[in-house]
Structures are given as structure tokens and as C-alpha cells.
XYZ file of C-alpha atoms in Angstrom:
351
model
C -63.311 108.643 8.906
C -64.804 109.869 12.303
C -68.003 111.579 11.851
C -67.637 114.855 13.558
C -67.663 118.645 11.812
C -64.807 119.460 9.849
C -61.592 121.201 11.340
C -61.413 124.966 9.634
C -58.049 126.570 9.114
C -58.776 128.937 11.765
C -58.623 126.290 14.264
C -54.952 124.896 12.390
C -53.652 128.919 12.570
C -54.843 129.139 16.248
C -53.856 125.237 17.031
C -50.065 126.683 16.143
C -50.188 130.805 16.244
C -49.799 131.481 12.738
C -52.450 133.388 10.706
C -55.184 131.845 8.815
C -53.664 133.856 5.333
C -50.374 131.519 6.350
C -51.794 128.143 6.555
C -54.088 129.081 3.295
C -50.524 129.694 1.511
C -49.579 126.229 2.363
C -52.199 124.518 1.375
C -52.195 126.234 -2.001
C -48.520 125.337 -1.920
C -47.780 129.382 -2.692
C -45.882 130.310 0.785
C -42.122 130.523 -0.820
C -43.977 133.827 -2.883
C -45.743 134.676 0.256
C -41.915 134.520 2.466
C -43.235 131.992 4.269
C -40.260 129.787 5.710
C -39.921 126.232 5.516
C -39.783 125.551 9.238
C -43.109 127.000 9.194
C -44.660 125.292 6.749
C -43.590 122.257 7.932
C -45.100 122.822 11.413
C -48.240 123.496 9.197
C -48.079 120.799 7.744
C -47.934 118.766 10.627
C -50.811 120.840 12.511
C -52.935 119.571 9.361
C -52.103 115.701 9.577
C -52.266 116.261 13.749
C -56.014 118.213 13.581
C -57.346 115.919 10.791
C -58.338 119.379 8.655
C -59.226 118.511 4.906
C -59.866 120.967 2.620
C -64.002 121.779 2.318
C -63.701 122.208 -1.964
C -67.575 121.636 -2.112
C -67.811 124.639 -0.008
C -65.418 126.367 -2.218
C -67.165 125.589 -5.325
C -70.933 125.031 -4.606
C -71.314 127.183 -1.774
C -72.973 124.534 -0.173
C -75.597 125.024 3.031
C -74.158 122.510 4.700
C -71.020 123.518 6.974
C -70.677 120.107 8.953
C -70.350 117.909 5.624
C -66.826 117.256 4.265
C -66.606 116.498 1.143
C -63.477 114.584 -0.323
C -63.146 114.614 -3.947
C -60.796 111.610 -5.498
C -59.702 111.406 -8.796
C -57.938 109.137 -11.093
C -55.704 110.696 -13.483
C -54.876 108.751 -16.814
C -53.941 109.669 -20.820
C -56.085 110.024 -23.302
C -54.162 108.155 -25.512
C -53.916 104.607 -22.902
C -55.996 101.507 -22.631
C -58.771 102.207 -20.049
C -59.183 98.870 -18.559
C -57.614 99.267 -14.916
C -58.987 102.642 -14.888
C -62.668 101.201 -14.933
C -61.403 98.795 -12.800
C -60.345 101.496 -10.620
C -63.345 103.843 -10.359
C -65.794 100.929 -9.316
C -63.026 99.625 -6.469
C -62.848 103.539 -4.990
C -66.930 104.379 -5.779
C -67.662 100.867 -3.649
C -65.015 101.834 -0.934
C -66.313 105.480 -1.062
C -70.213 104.098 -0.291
C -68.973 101.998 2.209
C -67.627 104.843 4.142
C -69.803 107.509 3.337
C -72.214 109.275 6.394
C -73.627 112.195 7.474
C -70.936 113.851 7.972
C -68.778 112.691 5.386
C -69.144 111.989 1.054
C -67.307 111.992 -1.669
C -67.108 112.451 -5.642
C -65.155 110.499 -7.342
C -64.573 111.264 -10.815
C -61.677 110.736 -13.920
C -59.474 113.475 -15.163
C -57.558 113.007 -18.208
C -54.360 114.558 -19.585
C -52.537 113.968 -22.676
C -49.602 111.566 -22.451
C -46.445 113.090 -21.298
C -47.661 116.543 -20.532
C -49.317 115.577 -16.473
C -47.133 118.759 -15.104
C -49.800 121.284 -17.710
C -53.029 119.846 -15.736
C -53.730 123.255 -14.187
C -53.765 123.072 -10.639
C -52.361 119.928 -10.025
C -49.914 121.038 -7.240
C -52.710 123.152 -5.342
C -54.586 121.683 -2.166
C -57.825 122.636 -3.501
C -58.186 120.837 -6.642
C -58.074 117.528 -4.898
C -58.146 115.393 -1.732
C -57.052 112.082 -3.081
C -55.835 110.604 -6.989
C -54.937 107.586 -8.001
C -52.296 108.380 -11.452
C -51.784 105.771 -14.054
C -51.032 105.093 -17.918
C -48.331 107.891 -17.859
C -45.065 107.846 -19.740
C -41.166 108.755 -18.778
C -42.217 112.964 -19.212
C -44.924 112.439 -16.603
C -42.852 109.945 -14.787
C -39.561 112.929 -14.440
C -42.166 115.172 -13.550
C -43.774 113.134 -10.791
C -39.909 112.358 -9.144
C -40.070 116.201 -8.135
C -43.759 116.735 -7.650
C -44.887 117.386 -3.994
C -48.606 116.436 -3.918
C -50.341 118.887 -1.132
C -52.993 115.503 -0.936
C -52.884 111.655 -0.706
C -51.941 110.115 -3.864
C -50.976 106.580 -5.373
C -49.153 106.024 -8.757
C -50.247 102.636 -10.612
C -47.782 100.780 -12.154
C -44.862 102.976 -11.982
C -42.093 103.303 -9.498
C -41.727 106.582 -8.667
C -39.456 107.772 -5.808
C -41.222 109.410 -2.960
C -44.572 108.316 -4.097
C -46.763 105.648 -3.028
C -46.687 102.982 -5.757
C -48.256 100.036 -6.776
C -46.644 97.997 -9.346
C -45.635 94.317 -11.338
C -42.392 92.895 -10.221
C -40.108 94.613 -12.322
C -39.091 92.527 -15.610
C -41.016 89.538 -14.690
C -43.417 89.976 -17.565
C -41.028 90.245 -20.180
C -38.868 87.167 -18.762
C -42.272 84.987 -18.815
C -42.938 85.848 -21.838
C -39.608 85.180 -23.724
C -39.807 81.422 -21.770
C -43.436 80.839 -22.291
C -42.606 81.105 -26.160
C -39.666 79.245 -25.478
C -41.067 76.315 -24.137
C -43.635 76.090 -26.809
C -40.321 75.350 -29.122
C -40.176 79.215 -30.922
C -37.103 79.769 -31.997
C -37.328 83.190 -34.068
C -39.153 85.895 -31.734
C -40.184 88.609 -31.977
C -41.751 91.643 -29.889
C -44.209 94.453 -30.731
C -44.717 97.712 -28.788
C -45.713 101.006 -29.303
C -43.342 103.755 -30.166
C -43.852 105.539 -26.847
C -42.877 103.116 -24.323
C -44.096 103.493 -20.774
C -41.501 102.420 -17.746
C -43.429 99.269 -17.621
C -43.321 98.319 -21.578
C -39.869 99.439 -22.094
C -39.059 96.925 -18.899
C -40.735 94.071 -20.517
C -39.130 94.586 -24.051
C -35.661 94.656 -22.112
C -36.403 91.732 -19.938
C -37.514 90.057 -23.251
C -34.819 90.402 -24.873
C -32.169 89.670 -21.792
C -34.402 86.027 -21.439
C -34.367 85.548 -25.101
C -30.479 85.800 -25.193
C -30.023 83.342 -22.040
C -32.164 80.676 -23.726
C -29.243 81.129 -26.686
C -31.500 82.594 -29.536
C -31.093 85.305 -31.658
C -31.993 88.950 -29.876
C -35.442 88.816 -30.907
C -36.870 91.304 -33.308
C -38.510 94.091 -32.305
C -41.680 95.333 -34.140
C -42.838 98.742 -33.430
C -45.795 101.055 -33.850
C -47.369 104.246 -34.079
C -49.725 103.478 -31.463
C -51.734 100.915 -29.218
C -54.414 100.228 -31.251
C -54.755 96.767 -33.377
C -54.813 98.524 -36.601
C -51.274 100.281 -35.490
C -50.575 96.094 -34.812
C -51.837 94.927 -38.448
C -49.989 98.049 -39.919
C -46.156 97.552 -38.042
C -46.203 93.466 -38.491
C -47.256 93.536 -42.199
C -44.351 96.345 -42.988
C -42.104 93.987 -41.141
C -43.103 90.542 -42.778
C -43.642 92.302 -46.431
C -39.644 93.573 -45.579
C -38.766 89.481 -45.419
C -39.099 89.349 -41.461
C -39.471 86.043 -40.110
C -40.843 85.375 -36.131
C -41.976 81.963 -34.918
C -43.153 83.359 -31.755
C -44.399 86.935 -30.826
C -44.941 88.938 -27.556
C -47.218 91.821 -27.889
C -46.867 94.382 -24.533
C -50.194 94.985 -24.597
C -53.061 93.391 -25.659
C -54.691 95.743 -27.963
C -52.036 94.897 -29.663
C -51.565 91.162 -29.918
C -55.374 91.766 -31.552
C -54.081 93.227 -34.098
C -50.980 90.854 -34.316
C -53.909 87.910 -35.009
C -55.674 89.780 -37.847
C -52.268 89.927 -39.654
C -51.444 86.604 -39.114
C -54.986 85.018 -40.329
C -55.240 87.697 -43.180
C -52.084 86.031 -44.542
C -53.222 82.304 -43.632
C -51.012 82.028 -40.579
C -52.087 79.208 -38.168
C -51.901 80.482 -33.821
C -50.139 78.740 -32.790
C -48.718 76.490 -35.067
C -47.240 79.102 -37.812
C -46.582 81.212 -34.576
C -47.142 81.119 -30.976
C -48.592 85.091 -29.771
C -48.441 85.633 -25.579
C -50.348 88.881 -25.065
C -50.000 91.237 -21.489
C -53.125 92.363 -19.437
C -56.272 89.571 -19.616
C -58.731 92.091 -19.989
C -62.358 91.633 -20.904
C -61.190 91.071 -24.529
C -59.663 88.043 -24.112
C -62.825 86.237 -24.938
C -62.895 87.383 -28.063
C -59.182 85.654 -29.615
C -59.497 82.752 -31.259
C -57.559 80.482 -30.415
C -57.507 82.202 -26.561
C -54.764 84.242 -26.103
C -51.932 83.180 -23.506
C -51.640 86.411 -20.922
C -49.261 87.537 -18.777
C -49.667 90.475 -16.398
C -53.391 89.924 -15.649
C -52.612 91.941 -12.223
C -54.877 95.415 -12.831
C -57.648 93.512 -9.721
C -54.598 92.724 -7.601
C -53.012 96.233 -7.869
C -56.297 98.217 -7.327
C -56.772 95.826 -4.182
C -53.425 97.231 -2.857
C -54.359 100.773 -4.184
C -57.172 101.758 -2.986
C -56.650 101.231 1.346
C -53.426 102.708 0.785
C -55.183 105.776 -0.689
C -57.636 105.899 1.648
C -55.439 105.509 4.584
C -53.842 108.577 3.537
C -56.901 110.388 3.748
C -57.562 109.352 7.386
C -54.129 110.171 8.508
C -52.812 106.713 8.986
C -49.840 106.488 6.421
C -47.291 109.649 5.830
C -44.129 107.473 4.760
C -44.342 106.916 0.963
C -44.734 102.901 0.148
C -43.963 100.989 -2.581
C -46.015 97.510 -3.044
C -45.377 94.976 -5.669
C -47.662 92.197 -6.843
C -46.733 89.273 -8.807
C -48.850 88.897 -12.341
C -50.259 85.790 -12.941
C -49.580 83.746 -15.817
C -52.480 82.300 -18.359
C -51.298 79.600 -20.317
C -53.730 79.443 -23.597
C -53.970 78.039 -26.835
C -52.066 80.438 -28.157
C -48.981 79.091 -27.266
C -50.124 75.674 -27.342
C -48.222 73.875 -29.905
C -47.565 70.425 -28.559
C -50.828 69.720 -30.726
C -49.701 70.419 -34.277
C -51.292 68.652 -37.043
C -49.280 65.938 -38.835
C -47.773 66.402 -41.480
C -48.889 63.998 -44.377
């Protein structure tokens, strides 16, 4: 950011000959009810990216003293219903990069907004330039994920672990997880598998069950079962897999998609005297901080939250200086952590 007083609209309407009224209508995204053509908002549009103008909210809201200051308010949108772990890891990557780049001239407030899953396109005000300067979306499922194909964000955004058209993404390798998975249990000499999600699947889970299954069927087993729940917590975990062994299910080898979940796949094991891995070998998705807690340690895939926010957040910020306009999609490749869990080369003897 260059330290220097903030471009008004007055200077974008003069920059280009329109009015101030017309440039405010873009910005708000209202200028098709105002008959304002597209040619001209595009040529707004452009003025805006050319000038370096950015939207002075804290003025708008706080009716703040202090003309010269820009403020840039960044958000990161996720569900109330999701796993916060890359969100956390998200808001201390953009506070540090916000501090870093912070002067007299220039701050920011960076803060999480939630919505509930699948209904993103009723957060009021979403689509208007002076809500936001900058979000980072995530956790959102295939209702959010239609809606954001046809949004238009007046503001730099980036869409975590999605692929979204038109956006700038940052996302696994599509199906890798699920493939791993299916060979990691594989290898370990499971034979009956099975796979638990949650009954709303994201783009990413419903990937890795499908992937799952496709690398299940080239190693020649059985398609593997599939175990699902009401939700993403471990008690939803305990609840499906004890419905499905009670019903005479049998699995040898289970992925859980998340791993909340594989938590809960553990407690129903051990409640019933299963042995991990011996009874059955569990590879969970996402290495968070839990991880410490499994016993025996859980083997992860998808451990790539750090990896994505690395790409994430100079992408985002970029956009607010005016360096990227074309959307970008970057994919990372999860790593793969190899555990007890599916360790079952050292079974006990059998006397």
C-alpha cells in the first residue's frame, strides 16, 4: 500500500466525467435500478482499479476525524455449523500480514462473519462495496457454492477450498485425498472399508467419498460402505457407526472425511473392545491440533489448511493493492501422515 491520502469518488467522477451519484451506484452495485449502462460502469470500474480509490467504511460508520486514514476492513466468512480450525488459522495469517503493512496512513480490522450453512446469498449486504474491502470464504456447501458461481464481489475476495468459477480459489488437488486414503488402508492389508461423512457433504467431502470409492474398486474390493451422519461432531460419529455395526456391518478399515469425526469413530470402536489398528485401521483428514489427543495417533491426510492460507492471503492482499484482476485458481498438494493408526504390520501373535 502507498501511504498517501485516500482517492474520494469525486476525484473517480471527475477522473472520467461522470457524476459522483454514478460512481456511488457502482460501488453499491445498484446502477442497473439507477439506468446506469454497462459500458459505464465498466469504465468505472476501471477508473477505480486505475486511481487506487477504496471505499473509506470507517468514515461511513464512525465518522472518524481522520480524513487521510484508509481503513480496509477484511473478513473471513465461514458456517456456523463447520470445524473452525483453518479459520483460526486464517485470522492470525491476515492479522500478522495486516500489522506488517499497517502505517499512518493506512489500518485495518479484520474480523469473522458467520452465516449458516447453505444460506451465504441471505448475509445482508454481501454484494454492496461498503460492507467490505477484502474476505476470505470457506466451510460452505453446494447452496453457497451455486450462489458464489453468479456472485460478482464489488471487493477482493478468495474462496478456500472450493473451486469456484470466476473466483480466486485456493484448494487440495481434487480427489487426491480420497484416493490416499482408500490405498493407505489398502496397504495396511484392509479388505472391508468403509467411509463416514456427514449428511451434508461439502464439494470437497463429497470428492473424497467418490475418489474413495473409485480407488477402492481399482484395488478389486468391494465398493466400500458408506457410513453417514447427522453432523460433524464425534458424538454424530459414535451414533452413525454403532447403528451401522448393531445392523451386522462389518469394516476392516475406515476413512473418516473429517477428523471430528474419526474421534468419534475411536470411541465406538474402544467402547466395543475394538483394537486401532489391528481390529481396524481409521485414516482421518485435516491434522489439526487434536491429533495429539488419539490414541494410537491418527494417520492424516489433507493436513494442507497452513499451505492454503500461505497461498491465500498475498493473493488477497494483492487484490487490494491493485496487482491481480484475473481470477486464479491455486492448488496445493496435502501431505500425507502415516500413524499408528494404520499401522498393522505389528499385530500381536496369535497364541
Amino acid at each position: 500500500m502507498n501511504s498517501k491520502p485516500a482517492v474520494t469518488i469525486y476525484e473517480v467522477a471527475r477522473h472520467i466525467g461522470v457524476s459522483p451519484a454514478a460512481v456511488s451506484s457502482v460501488l453499491s452495485n445498484h446502477y442497473l435500478e439507477r439506468r446506469i449502462s454497462e459500458k459505464t460502469a465498466n469504465r468505472i470500474r476501471k477508473a477505480i482499479k486505475e486511481l487506487g480509490y477504496v471505499p473509506n467504511m470507517a468514515g461511513r460508520r464512525l465518522r472518524t476525524h481522520r480524513p487521510l486514514t484508509r481503513q480496509y476492513d477484511i473478513a473471513i466468512l465461514t458456517s456456523f455449523e463447520a470445524p473452525l480450525p483453518l479459520v483460526g488459522q486464517a485470522l492470525h495469517a491476515i492479522q500478522k500480514e495486516a500489522d506488517k503493512r499497517s502505517d499512518k496512513h493506512t489500518r485495518y480490522a479484520v474480523a469473522i462473519e458467520m452465516f449458516h450453512a447453505g444460506k451465504l446469498a441471505e448475509k445482508p449486504g454481501l454484494l454492496e462495496s461498503d460492507r467490505y474491502h477484502g474476505i476470505i470464504i470457506t466451510n460452505t456447501l453446494p447452496a453457497d457454492d451455486r450462489f458464489l458461481a453468479t456472485a460478482k464481489f464489488p471487493y477482493a475476495s478468495v474462496v478456500l477450498g472450493r473451486r469456484i468459477e470466476g473466483h480466486n480459489c485456493v484448494l487440495e488437488i481434487p480427489n487426491f485425498v480420497g484416493k490416499r486414503a482408500a490405498e493407505v488402508l489398502i496397504d495396511a492389508g484392509c479388505r472391508n472399508l468403509a467411509v463416514i461423512h456427514g449428511k451434508a457433504l461439502t464439494q470437497a467431502t463429497s470428492q473424497r467419498v467418490a475418489a474413495f470409492k473409485d480407488a477402492s474398486k481399482a484395488g478389486k474390493l468391494a465398493t466400500p460402505a458408506v457410513i453417514e451422519c447427522d453432523g460433524l461432531q464425534p458424538r454424530d460419529a459414535v451414533a452413525a457407526l454403532d447403528a451401522f455395526l448393531d445392523g451386522g456391518g462389518r469394516c476392516d478399515g475406515v476413512f473418516a472425511v473429517t477428523d471430528s469425526l474419526a474421534v468419534g469413530v475411536y470411541r465406538a470402536f474402544q467402547e466395543r473392545g475394538l483394537s486401532i489398528p489391528n481390529d481396524a485401521a481409521v485414516v482421518g483428514v485435516g491434522d489439526h491440533e487434536i491429533e495429539e489427543f488419539f490414541n494410537p495417533s491418527l494417520s492424516t491426510l489433507a493436513g494442507a489448511n497452513d499451505t492454503m492460507v500461505a497461498e491465500a492471503i498475498p493473493l488477497l492482499f494483492n487484490q487490494l493493492s491493485g496487482k491481480t484482476d484475473t481470477p486464479r485458481e491455486i492448488l496445493v498438494v496435502p501431505p500425507v501422515y502415516l500413524r499408528e493408526s494404520t499401522n498393522r504390520s505389528r499385530r500381536p501373535r496369535k497364541k
